[in-house]
């Protein structure tokens, strides 16, 4: 009786762990994309926009070594806009940049 429970418990825990991943929106794993040799950025959706806007003043390597939440990524952008001469983005461009950063460079 007891030994059955010992086998069952990890199985249930395993299911609880896997279920949300199956049920939730499937986000392409970062490993599915190539890294651009020039910038070090993942060639995932949004790559061109990020490359064109985020590698002008500094190398992308300044920020690809980081991982932040969307909120913090946005704070970094606002900080550069307020103090470092970063230009304003059209809302859809900003969305694309934030989607990309949030998805492929999340907190680690
Ligand atoms: C107009 C110039 C400019 C552009 C364009 C720019 N940045 Fe920056 N960024 C800076 C400067 C200047 C710093 C400070 C660099 C330093 O501390 O050496 C900085 C710092 C950062 C930091 C903080 C790094 C740290 O040390 O914590 C992040 C993250 C960052 N940039 C991300 C981005 C992203 C993402 C984009 C594209 C949306 C971008 N940058 C575009 C000027 C720019």
PDB file of C-alpha atoms and ligand atoms in Angstrom, residues 49-60 62-64 66 68 72-73 76-77 79-81 83-87 89 97-98 101, ligand 1:
ATOM      1  CA  UNK A  49      13.303  45.802 -35.200  1.00  0.00           C
ATOM      2  CA  UNK A  50      15.473  45.209 -32.158  1.00  0.00           C
ATOM      3  CA  UNK A  51      18.624  45.106 -34.261  1.00  0.00           C
ATOM      4  CA  UNK A  52      17.750  48.383 -35.988  1.00  0.00           C
ATOM      5  CA  UNK A  53      16.842  50.227 -32.790  1.00  0.00           C
ATOM      6  CA  UNK A  54      18.949  48.696 -30.075  1.00  0.00           C
ATOM      7  CA  UNK A  55      22.414  48.240 -31.547  1.00  0.00           C
ATOM      8  CA  UNK A  56      22.985  51.828 -32.646  1.00  0.00           C
ATOM      9  CA  UNK A  57      24.575  53.260 -29.482  1.00  0.00           C
ATOM     10  CA  UNK A  58      25.891  50.136 -27.865  1.00  0.00           C
ATOM     11  CA  UNK A  59      26.391  46.511 -28.719  1.00  0.00           C
ATOM     12  CA  UNK A  60      23.432  44.185 -28.206  1.00  0.00           C
ATOM     13  CA  UNK A  62      25.259  44.957 -23.367  1.00  0.00           C
ATOM     14  CA  UNK A  63      21.715  43.730 -22.874  1.00  0.00           C
ATOM     15  CA  UNK A  64      21.585  40.126 -24.169  1.00  0.00           C
ATOM     16  CA  UNK A  66      20.655  40.444 -19.037  1.00  0.00           C
ATOM     17  CA  UNK A  68      14.364  41.167 -17.314  1.00  0.00           C
ATOM     18  CA  UNK A  72      11.902  46.282 -16.298  1.00  0.00           C
ATOM     19  CA  UNK A  73      12.710  46.206 -20.022  1.00  0.00           C
ATOM     20  CA  UNK A  76      15.307  50.531 -19.226  1.00  0.00           C
ATOM     21  CA  UNK A  77      13.920  51.951 -22.463  1.00  0.00           C
ATOM     22  CA  UNK A  79      15.513  55.572 -18.823  1.00  0.00           C
ATOM     23  CA  UNK A  80      17.455  55.696 -22.120  1.00  0.00           C
ATOM     24  CA  UNK A  81      14.769  57.925 -23.629  1.00  0.00           C
ATOM     25  CA  UNK A  83      18.668  60.455 -20.233  1.00  0.00           C
ATOM     26  CA  UNK A  84      20.554  58.878 -23.156  1.00  0.00           C
ATOM     27  CA  UNK A  85      18.922  60.353 -26.244  1.00  0.00           C
ATOM     28  CA  UNK A  86      16.996  57.244 -27.245  1.00  0.00           C
ATOM     29  CA  UNK A  87      14.204  58.178 -29.636  1.00  0.00           C
ATOM     30  CA  UNK A  89       8.949  54.503 -30.634  1.00  0.00           C
ATOM     31  CA  UNK A  97      10.568  45.256 -29.046  1.00  0.00           C
ATOM     32  CA  UNK A  98       9.086  44.458 -25.641  1.00  0.00           C
ATOM     33  CA  UNK A 101      12.846  41.062 -25.113  1.00  0.00           C
TER      34      UNK A 101
HETATM   35  C1  LIG B   1      20.437  56.643 -28.386  1.00  0.00           C
HETATM   36  C2  LIG B   1      21.375  55.660 -27.909  1.00  0.00           C
HETATM   37  C3  LIG B   1      20.827  54.336 -27.402  1.00  0.00           C
HETATM   38  C4  LIG B   1      19.990  53.471 -28.061  1.00  0.00           C
HETATM   39  C5  LIG B   1      19.457  53.566 -29.461  1.00  0.00           C
HETATM   40  C6  LIG B   1      19.745  52.359 -27.137  1.00  0.00           C
HETATM   41  N1  LIG B   1      20.446  52.547 -25.987  1.00  0.00           N
HETATM   42 FE1  LIG B   1      20.533  51.255 -24.411  1.00  0.00          FE
HETATM   43  N2  LIG B   1      21.834  52.499 -23.484  1.00  0.00           N
HETATM   44  C7  LIG B   1      22.344  53.682 -23.997  1.00  0.00           C
HETATM   45  C8  LIG B   1      23.371  54.195 -23.107  1.00  0.00           C
HETATM   46  C9  LIG B   1      24.197  55.459 -23.342  1.00  0.00           C
HETATM   47  C10 LIG B   1      23.444  53.283 -22.031  1.00  0.00           C
HETATM   48  C11 LIG B   1      24.408  53.295 -20.853  1.00  0.00           C
HETATM   49  C12 LIG B   1      25.605  52.497 -21.286  1.00  0.00           C
HETATM   50  C13 LIG B   1      26.561  52.255 -20.189  1.00  0.00           C
HETATM   51  O1  LIG B   1      26.159  52.235 -19.030  1.00  0.00           O
HETATM   52  O2  LIG B   1      27.712  52.028 -20.534  1.00  0.00           O
HETATM   53  C14 LIG B   1      22.466  52.237 -22.292  1.00  0.00           C
HETATM   54  C15 LIG B   1      22.222  51.159 -21.455  1.00  0.00           C
HETATM   55  C16 LIG B   1      21.329  50.142 -21.700  1.00  0.00           C
HETATM   56  C17 LIG B   1      20.964  49.116 -20.767  1.00  0.00           C
HETATM   57  C18 LIG B   1      21.485  48.992 -19.358  1.00  0.00           C
HETATM   58  C19 LIG B   1      22.718  48.166 -19.317  1.00  0.00           C
HETATM   59  C20 LIG B   1      23.224  48.094 -17.928  1.00  0.00           C
HETATM   60  O3  LIG B   1      24.413  48.310 -17.759  1.00  0.00           O
HETATM   61  O4  LIG B   1      22.430  47.801 -17.015  1.00  0.00           O
HETATM   62  C21 LIG B   1      20.079  48.299 -21.382  1.00  0.00           C
HETATM   63  C22 LIG B   1      19.409  47.072 -20.808  1.00  0.00           C
HETATM   64  C23 LIG B   1      19.871  48.823 -22.711  1.00  0.00           C
HETATM   65  N3  LIG B   1      20.648  49.941 -22.872  1.00  0.00           N
HETATM   66  C24 LIG B   1      19.049  48.257 -23.649  1.00  0.00           C
HETATM   67  C25 LIG B   1      18.696  48.857 -24.842  1.00  0.00           C
HETATM   68  C26 LIG B   1      17.648  48.389 -25.718  1.00  0.00           C
HETATM   69  C27 LIG B   1      16.820  47.153 -25.477  1.00  0.00           C
HETATM   70  C28 LIG B   1      17.586  49.250 -26.764  1.00  0.00           C
HETATM   71  C29 LIG B   1      16.596  49.238 -27.897  1.00  0.00           C
HETATM   72  C30 LIG B   1      15.224  49.514 -27.525  1.00  0.00           C
HETATM   73  C31 LIG B   1      18.619  50.277 -26.549  1.00  0.00           C
HETATM   74  N4  LIG B   1      19.257  50.007 -25.375  1.00  0.00           N
HETATM   75  C32 LIG B   1      18.887  51.308 -27.421  1.00  0.00           C
HETATM   76  C33 LIG B   1      21.980  54.270 -25.175  1.00  0.00           C
HETATM   77  C34 LIG B   1      21.129  53.738 -26.112  1.00  0.00           C
END
